[in-house]
Amino acid sequence: MEEEASRFDDDAFSPMVSLEMNVAMFKSQWQFCDEITEYFSDILGQGHSDPARYSNFLSVAANELIELAFRATDGRGKISFSLHRNATFNRLKIAFPRAEELSRQRTKPRSGDTPPALDGGSGDLVAKSDGTALLDNLTTIFGAAIRIENEGADGIEIVADFPSDEVFQ
């Protein structure tokens, strides 16, 4: 599934909605994670036979990714969220500046390299408490292709492609 979705470049997706805000504003209230998730999930549910069901399932995954971004950045710069759609996938993209602590750890970012991740400043993007990564769980449950990419020298982009069909495990 991941390879299939990853083959789609951004040109194959039609933009649906985007939101950009100051990171300091975003981090000022934890509830922004829930509000942004609800807004995007409602949009993703449009056009499905059971919009509430599809929105509810995807809100879980979207909320985890948005909260991951919340924990992974400090109070500088802009954070952007965008939704895109093609015939078979819905894409959620979250781009934000890497926390300064993480930027200092990476003196030479490599193109296509997975940046160090985030779990509240320890330097790990996805905490593995029981050997299972959050992103692996989301991928399995939702049939999503989720990847984390470098966005320039100081940025991170989370890209999640969710199948448009309504079959979740």
PDB file of N, CA and C in Angstrom, residues 11-115:
ATOM      1  N   ASP A  11       1.301  16.358  -8.095  1.00  0.00           N
ATOM      2  CA  ASP A  11       0.515  16.820  -9.242  1.00  0.00           C
ATOM      3  C   ASP A  11      -0.703  15.944  -9.493  1.00  0.00           C
ATOM      4  N   ALA A  12      -0.681  14.699  -9.028  1.00  0.00           N
ATOM      5  CA  ALA A  12      -1.804  13.791  -9.228  1.00  0.00           C
ATOM      6  C   ALA A  12      -2.932  14.056  -8.238  1.00  0.00           C
ATOM      7  N   PHE A  13      -2.699  14.899  -7.266  1.00  0.00           N
ATOM      8  CA  PHE A  13      -3.685  15.209  -6.235  1.00  0.00           C
ATOM      9  C   PHE A  13      -4.268  16.599  -6.469  1.00  0.00           C
ATOM     10  N   SER A  14      -5.565  16.712  -6.244  1.00  0.00           N
ATOM     11  CA  SER A  14      -6.223  18.020  -6.308  1.00  0.00           C
ATOM     12  C   SER A  14      -6.264  18.614  -4.905  1.00  0.00           C
ATOM     13  N   PRO A  15      -5.863  19.866  -4.769  1.00  0.00           N
ATOM     14  CA  PRO A  15      -5.922  20.481  -3.433  1.00  0.00           C
ATOM     15  C   PRO A  15      -7.366  20.669  -2.985  1.00  0.00           C
ATOM     16  N   MET A  16      -7.603  20.424  -1.705  1.00  0.00           N
ATOM     17  CA  MET A  16      -8.935  20.592  -1.135  1.00  0.00           C
ATOM     18  C   MET A  16      -8.983  21.798  -0.200  1.00  0.00           C
ATOM     19  N   VAL A  17      -8.075  21.825   0.753  1.00  0.00           N
ATOM     20  CA  VAL A  17      -8.066  22.909   1.732  1.00  0.00           C
ATOM     21  C   VAL A  17      -6.670  22.974   2.355  1.00  0.00           C
ATOM     22  N   SER A  18      -6.284  24.163   2.778  1.00  0.00           N
ATOM     23  CA  SER A  18      -5.019  24.299   3.491  1.00  0.00           C
ATOM     24  C   SER A  18      -5.180  25.327   4.599  1.00  0.00           C
ATOM     25  N   LEU A  19      -4.346  25.184   5.588  1.00  0.00           N
ATOM     26  CA  LEU A  19      -4.360  26.066   6.747  1.00  0.00           C
ATOM     27  C   LEU A  19      -2.917  26.296   7.153  1.00  0.00           C
ATOM     28  N   GLU A  20      -2.567  27.552   7.374  1.00  0.00           N
ATOM     29  CA  GLU A  20      -1.235  27.873   7.859  1.00  0.00           C
ATOM     30  C   GLU A  20      -1.380  28.765   9.076  1.00  0.00           C
ATOM     31  N   MET A  21      -0.570  28.493  10.084  1.00  0.00           N
ATOM     32  CA  MET A  21      -0.619  29.336  11.266  1.00  0.00           C
ATOM     33  C   MET A  21       0.753  29.426  11.904  1.00  0.00           C
ATOM     34  N   ASN A  22       0.913  30.423  12.714  1.00  0.00           N
ATOM     35  CA  ASN A  22       2.130  30.616  13.462  1.00  0.00           C
ATOM     36  C   ASN A  22       2.268  29.475  14.458  1.00  0.00           C
ATOM     37  N   VAL A  23       3.467  28.905  14.563  1.00  0.00           N
ATOM     38  CA  VAL A  23       3.677  27.777  15.466  1.00  0.00           C
ATOM     39  C   VAL A  23       3.400  28.178  16.913  1.00  0.00           C
ATOM     40  N   ALA A  24       3.808  29.379  17.297  1.00  0.00           N
ATOM     41  CA  ALA A  24       3.569  29.819  18.677  1.00  0.00           C
ATOM     42  C   ALA A  24       2.071  29.852  18.982  1.00  0.00           C
ATOM     43  N   MET A  25       1.278  30.309  18.020  1.00  0.00           N
ATOM     44  CA  MET A  25      -0.182  30.315  18.203  1.00  0.00           C
ATOM     45  C   MET A  25      -0.702  28.886  18.301  1.00  0.00           C
ATOM     46  N   PHE A  26      -0.266  28.022  17.400  1.00  0.00           N
ATOM     47  CA  PHE A  26      -0.677  26.615  17.398  1.00  0.00           C
ATOM     48  C   PHE A  26      -0.353  25.954  18.734  1.00  0.00           C
ATOM     49  N   LYS A  27       0.836  26.194  19.238  1.00  0.00           N
ATOM     50  CA  LYS A  27       1.263  25.546  20.480  1.00  0.00           C
ATOM     51  C   LYS A  27       0.706  26.216  21.733  1.00  0.00           C
ATOM     52  N   SER A  28       0.028  27.338  21.574  1.00  0.00           N
ATOM     53  CA  SER A  28      -0.503  28.040  22.739  1.00  0.00           C
ATOM     54  C   SER A  28      -1.662  27.300  23.395  1.00  0.00           C
ATOM     55  N   GLN A  29      -2.337  26.434  22.629  1.00  0.00           N
ATOM     56  CA  GLN A  29      -3.468  25.690  23.177  1.00  0.00           C
ATOM     57  C   GLN A  29      -3.512  24.295  22.556  1.00  0.00           C
ATOM     58  N   TRP A  30      -3.440  23.285  23.397  1.00  0.00           N
ATOM     59  CA  TRP A  30      -3.491  21.898  22.953  1.00  0.00           C
ATOM     60  C   TRP A  30      -4.765  21.616  22.167  1.00  0.00           C
ATOM     61  N   GLN A  31      -5.855  22.297  22.502  1.00  0.00           N
ATOM     62  CA  GLN A  31      -7.146  22.041  21.856  1.00  0.00           C
ATOM     63  C   GLN A  31      -7.132  22.360  20.361  1.00  0.00           C
ATOM     64  N   PHE A  32      -6.145  23.138  19.894  1.00  0.00           N
ATOM     65  CA  PHE A  32      -6.057  23.388  18.456  1.00  0.00           C
ATOM     66  C   PHE A  32      -5.872  22.075  17.689  1.00  0.00           C
ATOM     67  N   CYS A  33      -5.197  21.105  18.295  1.00  0.00           N
ATOM     68  CA  CYS A  33      -5.027  19.800  17.644  1.00  0.00           C
ATOM     69  C   CYS A  33      -6.391  19.180  17.340  1.00  0.00           C
ATOM     70  N   ASP A  34      -7.277  19.189  18.333  1.00  0.00           N
ATOM     71  CA  ASP A  34      -8.617  18.619  18.146  1.00  0.00           C
ATOM     72  C   ASP A  34      -9.442  19.416  17.149  1.00  0.00           C
ATOM     73  N   GLU A  35      -9.350  20.735  17.217  1.00  0.00           N
ATOM     74  CA  GLU A  35     -10.158  21.572  16.330  1.00  0.00           C
ATOM     75  C   GLU A  35      -9.727  21.433  14.875  1.00  0.00           C
ATOM     76  N   ILE A  36      -8.424  21.404  14.634  1.00  0.00           N
ATOM     77  CA  ILE A  36      -7.926  21.224  13.268  1.00  0.00           C
ATOM     78  C   ILE A  36      -8.301  19.834  12.765  1.00  0.00           C
ATOM     79  N   THR A  37      -8.150  18.835  13.617  1.00  0.00           N
ATOM     80  CA  THR A  37      -8.518  17.467  13.246  1.00  0.00           C
ATOM     81  C   THR A  37      -9.985  17.376  12.865  1.00  0.00           C
ATOM     82  N   GLU A  38     -10.845  17.948  13.670  1.00  0.00           N
ATOM     83  CA  GLU A  38     -12.283  17.890  13.388  1.00  0.00           C
ATOM     84  C   GLU A  38     -12.611  18.557  12.056  1.00  0.00           C
ATOM     85  N   TYR A  39     -12.020  19.702  11.810  1.00  0.00           N
ATOM     86  CA  TYR A  39     -12.257  20.433  10.571  1.00  0.00           C
ATOM     87  C   TYR A  39     -11.834  19.599   9.362  1.00  0.00           C
ATOM     88  N   PHE A  40     -10.614  19.062   9.397  1.00  0.00           N
ATOM     89  CA  PHE A  40     -10.114  18.283   8.268  1.00  0.00           C
ATOM     90  C   PHE A  40     -10.868  16.964   8.111  1.00  0.00           C
ATOM     91  N   SER A  41     -11.204  16.328   9.200  1.00  0.00           N
ATOM     92  CA  SER A  41     -11.931  15.052   9.130  1.00  0.00           C
ATOM     93  C   SER A  41     -13.310  15.230   8.513  1.00  0.00           C
ATOM     94  N   ASP A  42     -13.981  16.321   8.845  1.00  0.00           N
ATOM     95  CA  ASP A  42     -15.285  16.597   8.239  1.00  0.00           C
ATOM     96  C   ASP A  42     -15.154  16.767   6.730  1.00  0.00           C
ATOM     97  N   ILE A  43     -14.106  17.433   6.303  1.00  0.00           N
ATOM     98  CA  ILE A  43     -13.890  17.615   4.866  1.00  0.00           C
ATOM     99  C   ILE A  43     -13.576  16.282   4.198  1.00  0.00           C
ATOM    100  N   LEU A  44     -12.740  15.472   4.834  1.00  0.00           N
ATOM    101  CA  LEU A  44     -12.395  14.169   4.256  1.00  0.00           C
ATOM    102  C   LEU A  44     -13.605  13.255   4.142  1.00  0.00           C
ATOM    103  N   GLY A  45     -14.575  13.394   5.021  1.00  0.00           N
ATOM    104  CA  GLY A  45     -15.763  12.552   4.985  1.00  0.00           C
ATOM    105  C   GLY A  45     -16.701  12.873   3.845  1.00  0.00           C
ATOM    106  N   GLN A  46     -16.561  14.043   3.262  1.00  0.00           N
ATOM    107  CA  GLN A  46     -17.459  14.439   2.182  1.00  0.00           C
ATOM    108  C   GLN A  46     -17.323  13.478   1.001  1.00  0.00           C
ATOM    109  N   GLY A  47     -18.443  13.116   0.453  1.00  0.00           N
ATOM    110  CA  GLY A  47     -18.453  12.278  -0.736  1.00  0.00           C
ATOM    111  C   GLY A  47     -18.420  10.788  -0.449  1.00  0.00           C
ATOM    112  N   HIS A  48     -18.504  10.401   0.804  1.00  0.00           N
ATOM    113  CA  HIS A  48     -18.520   8.978   1.155  1.00  0.00           C
ATOM    114  C   HIS A  48     -19.942   8.543   1.479  1.00  0.00           C
ATOM    115  N   SER A  49     -20.191   7.259   1.318  1.00  0.00           N
ATOM    116  CA  SER A  49     -21.531   6.753   1.583  1.00  0.00           C
ATOM    117  C   SER A  49     -21.921   6.927   3.047  1.00  0.00           C
ATOM    118  N   ASP A  50     -20.954   6.872   3.943  1.00  0.00           N
ATOM    119  CA  ASP A  50     -21.192   7.105   5.362  1.00  0.00           C
ATOM    120  C   ASP A  50     -20.160   8.123   5.853  1.00  0.00           C
ATOM    121  N   PRO A  51     -20.404   9.414   5.593  1.00  0.00           N
ATOM    122  CA  PRO A  51     -19.410  10.444   5.905  1.00  0.00           C
ATOM    123  C   PRO A  51     -18.991  10.481   7.373  1.00  0.00           C
ATOM    124  N   ALA A  52     -19.936  10.267   8.279  1.00  0.00           N
ATOM    125  CA  ALA A  52     -19.602  10.322   9.705  1.00  0.00           C
ATOM    126  C   ALA A  52     -18.646   9.193  10.079  1.00  0.00           C
ATOM    127  N   ARG A  53     -18.894   8.009   9.554  1.00  0.00           N
ATOM    128  CA  ARG A  53     -18.030   6.861   9.854  1.00  0.00           C
ATOM    129  C   ARG A  53     -16.618   7.096   9.336  1.00  0.00           C
ATOM    130  N   TYR A  54     -16.496   7.512   8.087  1.00  0.00           N
ATOM    131  CA  TYR A  54     -15.184   7.755   7.490  1.00  0.00           C
ATOM    132  C   TYR A  54     -14.459   8.877   8.246  1.00  0.00           C
ATOM    133  N   SER A  55     -15.174   9.942   8.553  1.00  0.00           N
ATOM    134  CA  SER A  55     -14.579  11.055   9.297  1.00  0.00           C
ATOM    135  C   SER A  55     -14.101  10.624  10.670  1.00  0.00           C
ATOM    136  N   ASN A  56     -14.911   9.832  11.363  1.00  0.00           N
ATOM    137  CA  ASN A  56     -14.528   9.374  12.701  1.00  0.00           C
ATOM    138  C   ASN A  56     -13.270   8.515  12.671  1.00  0.00           C
ATOM    139  N   PHE A  57     -13.191   7.588  11.730  1.00  0.00           N
ATOM    140  CA  PHE A  57     -12.004   6.748  11.642  1.00  0.00           C
ATOM    141  C   PHE A  57     -10.766   7.592  11.341  1.00  0.00           C
ATOM    142  N   LEU A  58     -10.876   8.447  10.341  1.00  0.00           N
ATOM    143  CA  LEU A  58      -9.699   9.225   9.958  1.00  0.00           C
ATOM    144  C   LEU A  58      -9.336  10.284  10.982  1.00  0.00           C
ATOM    145  N   SER A  59     -10.286  10.713  11.785  1.00  0.00           N
ATOM    146  CA  SER A  59      -9.955  11.721  12.794  1.00  0.00           C
ATOM    147  C   SER A  59      -8.963  11.164  13.814  1.00  0.00           C
ATOM    148  N   VAL A  60      -9.032   9.878  14.089  1.00  0.00           N
ATOM    149  CA  VAL A  60      -8.094   9.260  15.024  1.00  0.00           C
ATOM    150  C   VAL A  60      -6.670   9.379  14.482  1.00  0.00           C
ATOM    151  N   ALA A  61      -6.468   8.977  13.243  1.00  0.00           N
ATOM    152  CA  ALA A  61      -5.136   9.025  12.643  1.00  0.00           C
ATOM    153  C   ALA A  61      -4.664  10.462  12.461  1.00  0.00           C
ATOM    154  N   ALA A  62      -5.535  11.314  11.938  1.00  0.00           N
ATOM    155  CA  ALA A  62      -5.156  12.712  11.721  1.00  0.00           C
ATOM    156  C   ALA A  62      -4.789  13.383  13.041  1.00  0.00           C
ATOM    157  N   ASN A  63      -5.544  13.104  14.099  1.00  0.00           N
ATOM    158  CA  ASN A  63      -5.260  13.701  15.392  1.00  0.00           C
ATOM    159  C   ASN A  63      -3.884  13.262  15.912  1.00  0.00           C
ATOM    160  N   GLU A  64      -3.553  11.988  15.750  1.00  0.00           N
ATOM    161  CA  GLU A  64      -2.238  11.507  16.185  1.00  0.00           C
ATOM    162  C   GLU A  64      -1.117  12.224  15.436  1.00  0.00           C
ATOM    163  N   LEU A  65      -1.296  12.427  14.136  1.00  0.00           N
ATOM    164  CA  LEU A  65      -0.271  13.098  13.342  1.00  0.00           C
ATOM    165  C   LEU A  65      -0.161  14.582  13.701  1.00  0.00           C
ATOM    166  N   ILE A  66      -1.287  15.217  13.926  1.00  0.00           N
ATOM    167  CA  ILE A  66      -1.274  16.636  14.311  1.00  0.00           C
ATOM    168  C   ILE A  66      -0.665  16.808  15.693  1.00  0.00           C
ATOM    169  N   GLU A  67      -0.974  15.900  16.614  1.00  0.00           N
ATOM    170  CA  GLU A  67      -0.365  15.970  17.945  1.00  0.00           C
ATOM    171  C   GLU A  67       1.129  15.677  17.881  1.00  0.00           C
ATOM    172  N   LEU A  68       1.532  14.809  16.978  1.00  0.00           N
ATOM    173  CA  LEU A  68       2.950  14.543  16.773  1.00  0.00           C
ATOM    174  C   LEU A  68       3.666  15.824  16.344  1.00  0.00           C
ATOM    175  N   ALA A  69       3.069  16.557  15.417  1.00  0.00           N
ATOM    176  CA  ALA A  69       3.638  17.834  14.994  1.00  0.00           C
ATOM    177  C   ALA A  69       3.657  18.837  16.141  1.00  0.00           C
ATOM    178  N   PHE A  70       2.622  18.842  16.953  1.00  0.00           N
ATOM    179  CA  PHE A  70       2.544  19.739  18.110  1.00  0.00           C
ATOM    180  C   PHE A  70       3.746  19.519  19.027  1.00  0.00           C
ATOM    181  N   ARG A  71       4.060  18.268  19.286  1.00  0.00           N
ATOM    182  CA  ARG A  71       5.161  17.930  20.189  1.00  0.00           C
ATOM    183  C   ARG A  71       6.528  18.112  19.531  1.00  0.00           C
ATOM    184  N   ALA A  72       6.583  18.097  18.198  1.00  0.00           N
ATOM    185  CA  ALA A  72       7.848  18.050  17.490  1.00  0.00           C
ATOM    186  C   ALA A  72       8.448  19.398  17.144  1.00  0.00           C
ATOM    187  N   THR A  73       7.745  20.446  17.369  1.00  0.00           N
ATOM    188  CA  THR A  73       8.258  21.751  16.976  1.00  0.00           C
ATOM    189  C   THR A  73       8.267  22.684  18.169  1.00  0.00           C
ATOM    190  N   ASP A  74       9.078  23.706  18.052  1.00  0.00           N
ATOM    191  CA  ASP A  74       9.096  24.710  19.110  1.00  0.00           C
ATOM    192  C   ASP A  74       8.264  25.911  18.657  1.00  0.00           C
ATOM    193  N   GLY A  75       8.383  27.021  19.284  1.00  0.00           N
ATOM    194  CA  GLY A  75       7.485  28.140  19.028  1.00  0.00           C
ATOM    195  C   GLY A  75       7.897  29.080  17.925  1.00  0.00           C
ATOM    196  N   ARG A  76       8.694  28.641  16.973  1.00  0.00           N
ATOM    197  CA  ARG A  76       9.132  29.556  15.914  1.00  0.00           C
ATOM    198  C   ARG A  76       8.594  29.112  14.554  1.00  0.00           C
ATOM    199  N   GLY A  77       8.405  30.053  13.660  1.00  0.00           N
ATOM    200  CA  GLY A  77       8.027  29.739  12.293  1.00  0.00           C
ATOM    201  C   GLY A  77       6.544  29.485  12.086  1.00  0.00           C
ATOM    202  N   LYS A  78       6.249  28.877  10.960  1.00  0.00           N
ATOM    203  CA  LYS A  78       4.879  28.577  10.543  1.00  0.00           C
ATOM    204  C   LYS A  78       4.693  27.070  10.452  1.00  0.00           C
ATOM    205  N   ILE A  79       3.463  26.648  10.703  1.00  0.00           N
ATOM    206  CA  ILE A  79       3.080  25.260  10.491  1.00  0.00           C
ATOM    207  C   ILE A  79       1.940  25.276   9.475  1.00  0.00           C
ATOM    208  N   SER A  80       1.990  24.345   8.537  1.00  0.00           N
ATOM    209  CA  SER A  80       0.929  24.303   7.531  1.00  0.00           C
ATOM    210  C   SER A  80       0.339  22.899   7.457  1.00  0.00           C
ATOM    211  N   PHE A  81      -0.945  22.887   7.227  1.00  0.00           N
ATOM    212  CA  PHE A  81      -1.720  21.660   7.085  1.00  0.00           C
ATOM    213  C   PHE A  81      -2.419  21.751   5.735  1.00  0.00           C
ATOM    214  N   SER A  82      -2.444  20.657   4.990  1.00  0.00           N
ATOM    215  CA  SER A  82      -3.183  20.681   3.730  1.00  0.00           C
ATOM    216  C   SER A  82      -3.767  19.307   3.431  1.00  0.00           C
ATOM    217  N   LEU A  83      -4.896  19.338   2.761  1.00  0.00           N
ATOM    218  CA  LEU A  83      -5.574  18.124   2.301  1.00  0.00           C
ATOM    219  C   LEU A  83      -5.613  18.142   0.784  1.00  0.00           C
ATOM    220  N   HIS A  84      -5.363  16.966   0.212  1.00  0.00           N
ATOM    221  CA  HIS A  84      -5.415  16.784  -1.229  1.00  0.00           C
ATOM    222  C   HIS A  84      -6.161  15.481  -1.492  1.00  0.00           C
ATOM    223  N   ARG A  85      -6.716  15.353  -2.672  1.00  0.00           N
ATOM    224  CA  ARG A  85      -7.481  14.148  -3.006  1.00  0.00           C
ATOM    225  C   ARG A  85      -7.202  13.762  -4.452  1.00  0.00           C
ATOM    226  N   ASN A  86      -7.136  12.451  -4.690  1.00  0.00           N
ATOM    227  CA  ASN A  86      -7.183  11.933  -6.052  1.00  0.00           C
ATOM    228  C   ASN A  86      -8.231  10.826  -6.063  1.00  0.00           C
ATOM    229  N   ALA A  87      -8.280  10.040  -7.098  1.00  0.00           N
ATOM    230  CA  ALA A  87      -9.355   9.048  -7.223  1.00  0.00           C
ATOM    231  C   ALA A  87      -9.299   7.956  -6.155  1.00  0.00           C
ATOM    232  N   THR A  88      -8.126   7.663  -5.626  1.00  0.00           N
ATOM    233  CA  THR A  88      -8.016   6.539  -4.700  1.00  0.00           C
ATOM    234  C   THR A  88      -7.464   6.885  -3.313  1.00  0.00           C
ATOM    235  N   PHE A  89      -6.915   8.081  -3.152  1.00  0.00           N
ATOM    236  CA  PHE A  89      -6.312   8.447  -1.867  1.00  0.00           C
ATOM    237  C   PHE A  89      -6.674   9.867  -1.457  1.00  0.00           C
ATOM    238  N   ASN A  90      -6.702  10.067  -0.143  1.00  0.00           N
ATOM    239  CA  ASN A  90      -6.772  11.392   0.459  1.00  0.00           C
ATOM    240  C   ASN A  90      -5.422  11.621   1.131  1.00  0.00           C
ATOM    241  N   ARG A  91      -4.810  12.768   0.876  1.00  0.00           N
ATOM    242  CA  ARG A  91      -3.476  13.058   1.411  1.00  0.00           C
ATOM    243  C   ARG A  91      -3.557  14.198   2.416  1.00  0.00           C
ATOM    244  N   LEU A  92      -3.001  13.951   3.607  1.00  0.00           N
ATOM    245  CA  LEU A  92      -2.830  14.975   4.632  1.00  0.00           C
ATOM    246  C   LEU A  92      -1.348  15.289   4.708  1.00  0.00           C
ATOM    247  N   LYS A  93      -1.012  16.570   4.581  1.00  0.00           N
ATOM    248  CA  LYS A  93       0.378  17.000   4.698  1.00  0.00           C
ATOM    249  C   LYS A  93       0.482  18.006   5.841  1.00  0.00           C
ATOM    250  N   ILE A  94       1.497  17.811   6.669  1.00  0.00           N
ATOM    251  CA  ILE A  94       1.773  18.728   7.767  1.00  0.00           C
ATOM    252  C   ILE A  94       3.242  19.105   7.667  1.00  0.00           C
ATOM    253  N   ALA A  95       3.517  20.382   7.462  1.00  0.00           N
ATOM    254  CA  ALA A  95       4.900  20.859   7.345  1.00  0.00           C
ATOM    255  C   ALA A  95       5.170  21.858   8.460  1.00  0.00           C
ATOM    256  N   PHE A  96       6.316  21.714   9.091  1.00  0.00           N
ATOM    257  CA  PHE A  96       6.647  22.576  10.221  1.00  0.00           C
ATOM    258  C   PHE A  96       8.153  22.629  10.420  1.00  0.00           C
ATOM    259  N   PRO A  97       8.630  23.683  11.101  1.00  0.00           N
ATOM    260  CA  PRO A  97      10.060  23.756  11.374  1.00  0.00           C
ATOM    261  C   PRO A  97      10.454  22.743  12.433  1.00  0.00           C
ATOM    262  N   ARG A  98      11.593  22.160  12.250  1.00  0.00           N
ATOM    263  CA  ARG A  98      12.143  21.217  13.217  1.00  0.00           C
ATOM    264  C   ARG A  98      12.530  21.998  14.468  1.00  0.00           C
ATOM    265  N   ALA A  99      12.286  21.428  15.622  1.00  0.00           N
ATOM    266  CA  ALA A  99      12.682  22.075  16.871  1.00  0.00           C
ATOM    267  C   ALA A  99      14.187  22.319  16.831  1.00  0.00           C
ATOM    268  N   GLU A 100      14.619  23.440  17.387  1.00  0.00           N
ATOM    269  CA  GLU A 100      16.035  23.802  17.334  1.00  0.00           C
ATOM    270  C   GLU A 100      16.924  22.706  17.886  1.00  0.00           C
ATOM    271  N   GLU A 101      16.495  22.026  18.923  1.00  0.00           N
ATOM    272  CA  GLU A 101      17.287  20.937  19.498  1.00  0.00           C
ATOM    273  C   GLU A 101      17.554  19.864  18.467  1.00  0.00           C
ATOM    274  N   LEU A 102      16.540  19.533  17.670  1.00  0.00           N
ATOM    275  CA  LEU A 102      16.711  18.517  16.641  1.00  0.00           C
ATOM    276  C   LEU A 102      17.553  19.036  15.495  1.00  0.00           C
ATOM    277  N   SER A 103      17.441  20.339  15.160  1.00  0.00           N
ATOM    278  CA  SER A 103      18.233  20.911  14.081  1.00  0.00           C
ATOM    279  C   SER A 103      19.714  20.866  14.424  1.00  0.00           C
ATOM    280  N   ARG A 104      20.057  21.106  15.669  1.00  0.00           N
ATOM    281  CA  ARG A 104      21.461  21.056  16.083  1.00  0.00           C
ATOM    282  C   ARG A 104      22.003  19.639  15.977  1.00  0.00           C
ATOM    283  N   GLN A 105      21.165  18.638  16.176  1.00  0.00           N
ATOM    284  CA  GLN A 105      21.608  17.247  16.092  1.00  0.00           C
ATOM    285  C   GLN A 105      21.896  16.832  14.659  1.00  0.00           C
ATOM    286  N   ARG A 106      21.276  17.492  13.695  1.00  0.00           N
ATOM    287  CA  ARG A 106      21.454  17.151  12.280  1.00  0.00           C
ATOM    288  C   ARG A 106      22.204  18.271  11.591  1.00  0.00           C
ATOM    289  N   THR A 107      23.481  18.138  11.485  1.00  0.00           N
ATOM    290  CA  THR A 107      24.261  19.181  10.850  1.00  0.00           C
ATOM    291  C   THR A 107      24.236  19.057   9.340  1.00  0.00           C
ATOM    292  N   LYS A 108      24.050  17.842   8.812  1.00  0.00           N
ATOM    293  CA  LYS A 108      24.039  17.626   7.372  1.00  0.00           C
ATOM    294  C   LYS A 108      22.808  16.822   6.973  1.00  0.00           C
ATOM    295  N   PRO A 109      21.656  17.480   6.763  1.00  0.00           N
ATOM    296  CA  PRO A 109      20.473  16.728   6.338  1.00  0.00           C
ATOM    297  C   PRO A 109      20.690  16.159   4.941  1.00  0.00           C
ATOM    298  N   ARG A 110      20.202  14.954   4.729  1.00  0.00           N
ATOM    299  CA  ARG A 110      20.321  14.304   3.437  1.00  0.00           C
ATOM    300  C   ARG A 110      18.947  14.234   2.789  1.00  0.00           C
ATOM    301  N   SER A 111      18.898  14.508   1.517  1.00  0.00           N
ATOM    302  CA  SER A 111      17.639  14.468   0.792  1.00  0.00           C
ATOM    303  C   SER A 111      17.037  13.082   0.871  1.00  0.00           C
ATOM    304  N   GLY A 112      15.750  13.010   1.214  1.00  0.00           N
ATOM    305  CA  GLY A 112      15.043  11.746   1.287  1.00  0.00           C
ATOM    306  C   GLY A 112      15.296  10.975   2.565  1.00  0.00           C
ATOM    307  N   ASP A 113      16.187  11.483   3.413  1.00  0.00           N
ATOM    308  CA  ASP A 113      16.484  10.818   4.676  1.00  0.00           C
ATOM    309  C   ASP A 113      15.367  11.107   5.658  1.00  0.00           C
ATOM    310  N   THR A 114      15.017  10.127   6.457  1.00  0.00           N
ATOM    311  CA  THR A 114      13.994  10.335   7.468  1.00  0.00           C
ATOM    312  C   THR A 114      14.587  11.137   8.611  1.00  0.00           C
ATOM    313  N   PRO A 115      14.016  12.291   8.939  1.00  0.00           N
ATOM    314  CA  PRO A 115      14.574  13.099  10.010  1.00  0.00           C
ATOM    315  C   PRO A 115      14.388  12.441  11.364  1.00  0.00           C
TER     316      PRO A 115
END
